[in-house]
Every structure is written in structure tokens, then in C-alpha cells.
Amino acid sequence: MKTIKFNGESALPAIGQGTWYMGENAAQRGQEVAALQAGLDHGLKVIDTAEMYAEGGAEDVVGEALRGRRDQAWLVSKVYPWNAGEVDAFEACERSLRRLQTDYLDLYLLHWRGNVPLEETIRAMQSLQQQGKIRHWGVSNFDHDDMLELWNEPGGNACVTNQVLYHLASRGIEYDLLPLCQQREVPVMAYCPLAQAGRLRQALFEDGQLQQIAQQKGISVAQVMLAWVIRQKGVLAIPKASSVAHVQQNAAALTIDLTHEELAIIDRAFPAPQHKTALDVV
Ligand code: NDP
């Protein structure tokens, strides 16, 4: 099984669970809770959420799913950039903890860069750590130069991850950001590993070459995409699934290896970047 380590912690399965769009619809809540719990049963320990998702609604769903089993999860939430100052971050974190029905986060991320100076956000993260409210902190949607800037700030080296968009049809981070993070041993959390829902995802699921690889291995295209994302060291995928069947497939992808030939087919169909491109975001 592929695993990942944050800051020398014990190894975690390299596939976790996303939660964007959970908590939007009361009628789906039971199914979402059941899917997250099934994920935990299958060892998908890392659960990624944010105060932004359903304006706290996704954190509520996660809180319900974790009732009585908080210690089985490695819990990640994110702060809005405009809440990432010293006073606001404390209050935002308190609200997230209340909704999540826990007294600590394993990881707290700055959701994207905003107007609060990085040094102030680092100080806020440090005080939350000292208060025991968060164990680690990191960033999201930071490009190559943002990471260099962060590491130059006092305390910036304590950042344990950068969460960015990455899937086989969006490989921009492979040009410079991913190698930089790998070199510094900062794991990358890959969001949208299944290209979300929508036209692009549909086109990938219908792609003849991906379908052929999937058929030959007796797996789904989604599993090919996840196995591809976690094929390299230091990358964790956080697919969101709101059905138990999807969660089971996603967990099974932890042990799927793509052969050199299969990787070469994917490289030809979805080439690695040859030059710098703007960081892809949603
Ligand atoms: P994903 O790429 O994870 O795609 C989610 C879609 O894939 C859903 O429609 C889901 O359907 C479907 N799906 C899941 N598993 C399978 C499967 N095995 N077979 C077929 N379809 C499947 O997109 P997300 O945008 O949700 O990204 C993942 C997570 O990353 C988010 O939920 C969030 O936690 C995080 N994120 C972070 C961002 C950031 O700025 N830091 C930005 C965007 C996302 P269903 O729900 O019906 O199971």
C-alpha cells in the first residue's frame, strides 16, 4: 500500500477523502456520513475539509462521521485567507473545531494566498499549535515562488504540505513545483484527482486509452487516475466520494501499480509540461 509521511509522523495511506460539496443538501447527509465512515473502515484516514465547504456544512458532516472515532482519522481543515490573521484565525479555528466536534486538527491549511501577510499567518499558526488546537499547518494553492517566499519567512519551514490541483490532464505542477516540494520533502496533497465532476471528467472516463488500461487491469478509469496521481513519492490524493461503492474503489487504488508501459501510454496521451504554466486552480 502506498503511504505518505507528514513531518516525520507515522505513515498514512496515500489516498484520503475530500469533502467539497458535502453538507449542501440535508437529504444527502446520511449517505455522506456513511461514505466517510466506510472510508475510515477501509483505512482512508486523511479527511480533508474546509470552513468554506457549504459554509461549515461539510465540517458538520465530518463531525458526525467522526463521532466516537476521532482517533481513527487524520483531520485537515482550511482557513479562508481573510480569516488568516492572528485574531481571526483563532476564531475561525474555534468555529471549525466546534463543527467538527473535536478539540484539535491534525493539519490546518491556509486555503489560498490573500492579503494577510504570510508572516502574520505563520504567527497565527504557531500560536494555534502552542494552544494544542492544531498539530501541524500548511498551505494550499501556493505556486513555486510562493513556496520560496514562505520558506524565507521566519518559521516558514514548519509548513508540512502544499495542497494543489493535480490529475493526469492537469500536470503543470510537475514542471517545477512538485520537484521543489519533493526536494524539500514537503508532501503535496493532490486535490481534484478525478478532475471533479463535469465535462473534463466525463471525457477522461470515456477516453479510449484509459478505458483500455482499466479493462486490462480489471479496474475502473477512476482507479487508474488515482493510482497515477499517487505513483510518485510524496503525493497524497484526496478524492471526494459520497457513495460507499466509490469509496471502496478509491481505497482499492492504494495497492494498484501502473506498469512502465501503462505510464508511457498515459504520458503520450496526457504529456508532462515542457514549460512553466500558471498554477491550475478551481
Ligand atoms: P474529485 O476530483 O475528487 O472528484 C469528485 C467527483 O468524483 C465526485 O463527483 C464523485 O462522485 C466522483 N467520484 C469519486 N470517486 C469515484 C469513483 N471511484 N468512480 C467514479 N467517480 C468517483 O474533485 P473534488 O473537487 O471533490 O476534489 C477532491 C477534494 O479536494 C475536495 O473534495 C476537497 O476536499 C479538496 N479540494 C481542495 C481545493 C483547494 O483549493 N484546496 C479545491 C478543490 C478541492 P460521488 O460524490 O457521487 O461519489
CSV table of N, CA and C and ligand atoms in Angstrom, one decimal, residues 17-21 48-49 53 78 111-112 140-141 163 190-197 201 205 220 222-223 238-243 245-247 249-250 282, ligand 1:
chain,number,residue,atom,x,y,z
A,17,GLN,N,-9.8,11.4,1.9
A,17,GLN,CA,-11.1,11.7,1.4
A,17,GLN,C,-11.4,13.2,1.4
A,18,GLY,N,-11.9,13.7,0.3
A,18,GLY,CA,-12.3,15.1,0.2
A,18,GLY,C,-13.7,15.2,0.6
A,19,THR,N,-14.1,16.5,0.8
A,19,THR,CA,-15.5,16.7,1.3
A,19,THR,C,-16.2,17.9,0.6
A,20,TRP,N,-15.6,18.5,-0.4
A,20,TRP,CA,-16.2,19.7,-1.0
A,20,TRP,C,-17.6,19.2,-1.6
A,21,TYR,N,-18.5,20.0,-1.4
A,21,TYR,CA,-19.9,19.8,-1.8
A,21,TYR,C,-20.7,18.9,-0.9
A,48,ASP,N,-10.2,15.6,4.4
A,48,ASP,CA,-9.9,17.0,4.1
A,48,ASP,C,-11.2,17.8,4.0
A,49,THR,N,-11.2,18.8,4.8
A,49,THR,CA,-12.4,19.7,4.7
A,49,THR,C,-12.0,21.1,4.8
A,53,TYR,N,-16.4,25.0,2.7
A,53,TYR,CA,-17.3,24.0,2.1
A,53,TYR,C,-18.7,24.0,2.7
A,78,LYS,N,-9.3,23.9,6.6
A,78,LYS,CA,-8.6,25.1,5.9
A,78,LYS,C,-9.3,26.4,6.4
A,111,HIS,N,-6.1,28.4,2.9
A,111,HIS,CA,-6.8,27.8,1.7
A,111,HIS,C,-6.2,28.4,0.4
A,112,TRP,N,-5.9,29.6,0.4
A,112,TRP,CA,-5.2,30.2,-0.7
A,112,TRP,C,-4.6,31.6,-0.2
A,140,SER,N,-2.2,26.0,0.8
A,140,SER,CA,-2.9,25.4,-0.4
A,140,SER,C,-2.8,26.4,-1.5
A,141,ASN,N,-2.8,25.9,-2.7
A,141,ASN,CA,-2.8,26.8,-3.9
A,141,ASN,C,-1.6,27.7,-3.9
A,163,GLN,N,-1.3,22.0,-0.7
A,163,GLN,CA,-2.4,21.3,-1.4
A,163,GLN,C,-2.7,22.0,-2.7
A,190,ALA,N,-2.9,16.2,-3.4
A,190,ALA,CA,-3.5,16.5,-4.8
A,190,ALA,C,-5.0,16.6,-4.7
A,191,TYR,N,-5.5,17.8,-4.9
A,191,TYR,CA,-7.0,17.9,-5.0
A,191,TYR,C,-7.5,17.7,-6.4
A,192,CYS,N,-8.8,17.5,-6.5
A,192,CYS,CA,-9.4,17.1,-7.8
A,192,CYS,C,-8.7,16.0,-8.5
A,193,PRO,N,-8.3,14.9,-7.8
A,193,PRO,CA,-7.5,13.9,-8.5
A,193,PRO,C,-8.3,13.2,-9.6
A,194,LEU,N,-9.7,13.3,-9.5
A,194,LEU,CA,-10.6,12.7,-10.5
A,194,LEU,C,-11.1,13.8,-11.4
A,195,ALA,N,-10.5,15.0,-11.5
A,195,ALA,CA,-10.9,16.1,-12.3
A,195,ALA,C,-12.3,16.6,-12.0
A,196,GLN,N,-12.7,16.4,-10.8
A,196,GLN,CA,-14.0,16.9,-10.3
A,196,GLN,C,-15.1,16.2,-11.1
A,197,ALA,N,-16.3,16.8,-11.1
A,197,ALA,CA,-17.4,16.3,-11.9
A,197,ALA,C,-17.5,17.3,-13.1
A,201,ARG,N,-14.0,15.6,-16.7
A,201,ARG,CA,-14.0,14.3,-16.0
A,201,ARG,C,-14.7,13.2,-16.9
A,205,PHE,N,-13.1,9.8,-18.4
A,205,PHE,CA,-13.7,8.5,-18.1
A,205,PHE,C,-14.1,7.8,-19.4
A,220,SER,N,-11.4,0.4,-12.6
A,220,SER,CA,-12.1,1.5,-13.3
A,220,SER,C,-11.1,2.6,-13.7
A,222,ALA,N,-11.4,5.6,-12.9
A,222,ALA,CA,-11.2,6.4,-11.7
A,222,ALA,C,-10.0,5.8,-10.9
A,223,GLN,N,-9.9,4.5,-10.9
A,223,GLN,CA,-8.8,3.9,-10.1
A,223,GLN,C,-7.5,4.1,-10.9
A,238,ILE,N,-6.7,13.2,-2.6
A,238,ILE,CA,-7.9,13.3,-1.7
A,238,ILE,C,-9.2,13.3,-2.5
A,239,PRO,N,-9.6,12.2,-3.2
A,239,PRO,CA,-10.8,12.2,-4.0
A,239,PRO,C,-12.0,12.4,-3.0
A,240,LYS,N,-13.0,13.1,-3.5
A,240,LYS,CA,-14.3,13.2,-2.8
A,240,LYS,C,-15.2,12.1,-3.3
A,241,ALA,N,-15.8,11.3,-2.4
A,241,ALA,CA,-16.8,10.3,-2.9
A,241,ALA,C,-17.9,10.3,-1.9
A,242,SER,N,-19.1,10.4,-2.4
A,242,SER,CA,-20.3,10.4,-1.5
A,242,SER,C,-21.1,9.1,-1.6
A,243,SER,N,-20.4,8.1,-2.2
A,243,SER,CA,-21.1,6.8,-2.2
A,243,SER,C,-20.1,5.7,-1.7
A,245,ALA,N,-19.7,2.7,-2.6
A,245,ALA,CA,-19.1,2.0,-3.7
A,245,ALA,C,-17.9,2.8,-4.3
A,246,HIS,N,-18.0,4.1,-4.4
A,246,HIS,CA,-16.9,4.9,-4.9
A,246,HIS,C,-15.7,4.8,-3.9
A,247,VAL,N,-16.1,4.9,-2.6
A,247,VAL,CA,-15.0,4.9,-1.5
A,247,VAL,C,-14.3,3.6,-1.6
A,249,GLN,N,-13.8,1.6,-4.1
A,249,GLN,CA,-12.9,1.6,-5.3
A,249,GLN,C,-11.7,2.5,-5.0
A,250,ASN,N,-11.9,3.6,-4.4
A,250,ASN,CA,-10.8,4.6,-4.2
A,250,ASN,C,-9.8,3.9,-3.2
A,282,VAL,N,-9.2,25.7,-9.0
A,282,VAL,CA,-10.7,25.6,-9.3
A,282,VAL,C,-11.4,26.8,-8.7
B,1,NDP,P1,-12.6,15.0,-7.3
B,1,NDP,O1,-11.6,15.0,-8.4
B,1,NDP,O2,-12.3,14.3,-6.0
B,1,NDP,O3,-13.9,14.4,-7.9
B,1,NDP,C1,-15.1,14.3,-7.2
B,1,NDP,C2,-16.1,13.6,-8.1
B,1,NDP,O4,-15.6,12.2,-8.4
B,1,NDP,C3,-17.5,13.4,-7.4
B,1,NDP,O5,-18.4,13.6,-8.4
B,1,NDP,C4,-17.5,11.9,-7.0
B,1,NDP,O6,-18.8,11.3,-7.1
B,1,NDP,C5,-16.7,11.3,-8.1
B,1,NDP,N1,-16.0,10.0,-7.7
B,1,NDP,C6,-15.3,9.8,-6.6
B,1,NDP,N2,-14.9,8.5,-6.6
B,1,NDP,C7,-15.2,8.0,-7.8
B,1,NDP,C8,-15.0,6.7,-8.4
B,1,NDP,N3,-14.4,5.7,-7.7
B,1,NDP,N4,-15.6,6.5,-9.6
B,1,NDP,C9,-16.3,7.4,-10.2
B,1,NDP,N5,-16.5,8.7,-9.7
B,1,NDP,C10,-16.0,8.9,-8.5
B,1,NDP,O7,-13.0,16.5,-7.0
B,1,NDP,P2,-13.0,17.4,-5.8
B,1,NDP,O8,-13.2,18.8,-6.3
B,1,NDP,O9,-14.1,17.0,-4.8
B,1,NDP,O10,-11.6,17.3,-5.1
B,1,NDP,C11,-11.3,16.5,-4.1
B,1,NDP,C12,-11.2,17.2,-2.8
B,1,NDP,O11,-10.1,18.1,-2.8
B,1,NDP,C13,-12.3,18.1,-2.4
B,1,NDP,O12,-13.5,17.4,-2.0
B,1,NDP,C14,-11.7,19.0,-1.4
B,1,NDP,O13,-11.7,18.3,-0.1
B,1,NDP,C15,-10.3,19.2,-1.9
B,1,NDP,N6,-10.2,20.4,-2.8
B,1,NDP,C16,-9.4,21.4,-2.3
B,1,NDP,C17,-9.3,22.6,-3.0
B,1,NDP,C18,-8.4,23.7,-2.5
B,1,NDP,O14,-8.4,24.8,-3.0
B,1,NDP,N7,-7.5,23.4,-1.6
B,1,NDP,C19,-10.1,22.8,-4.3
B,1,NDP,C20,-10.9,21.7,-4.7
B,1,NDP,C21,-10.9,20.6,-3.9
B,1,NDP,P3,-19.7,11.0,-5.8
B,1,NDP,O15,-19.5,12.1,-4.9
B,1,NDP,O16,-21.0,10.8,-6.4
B,1,NDP,O17,-19.1,9.7,-5.2
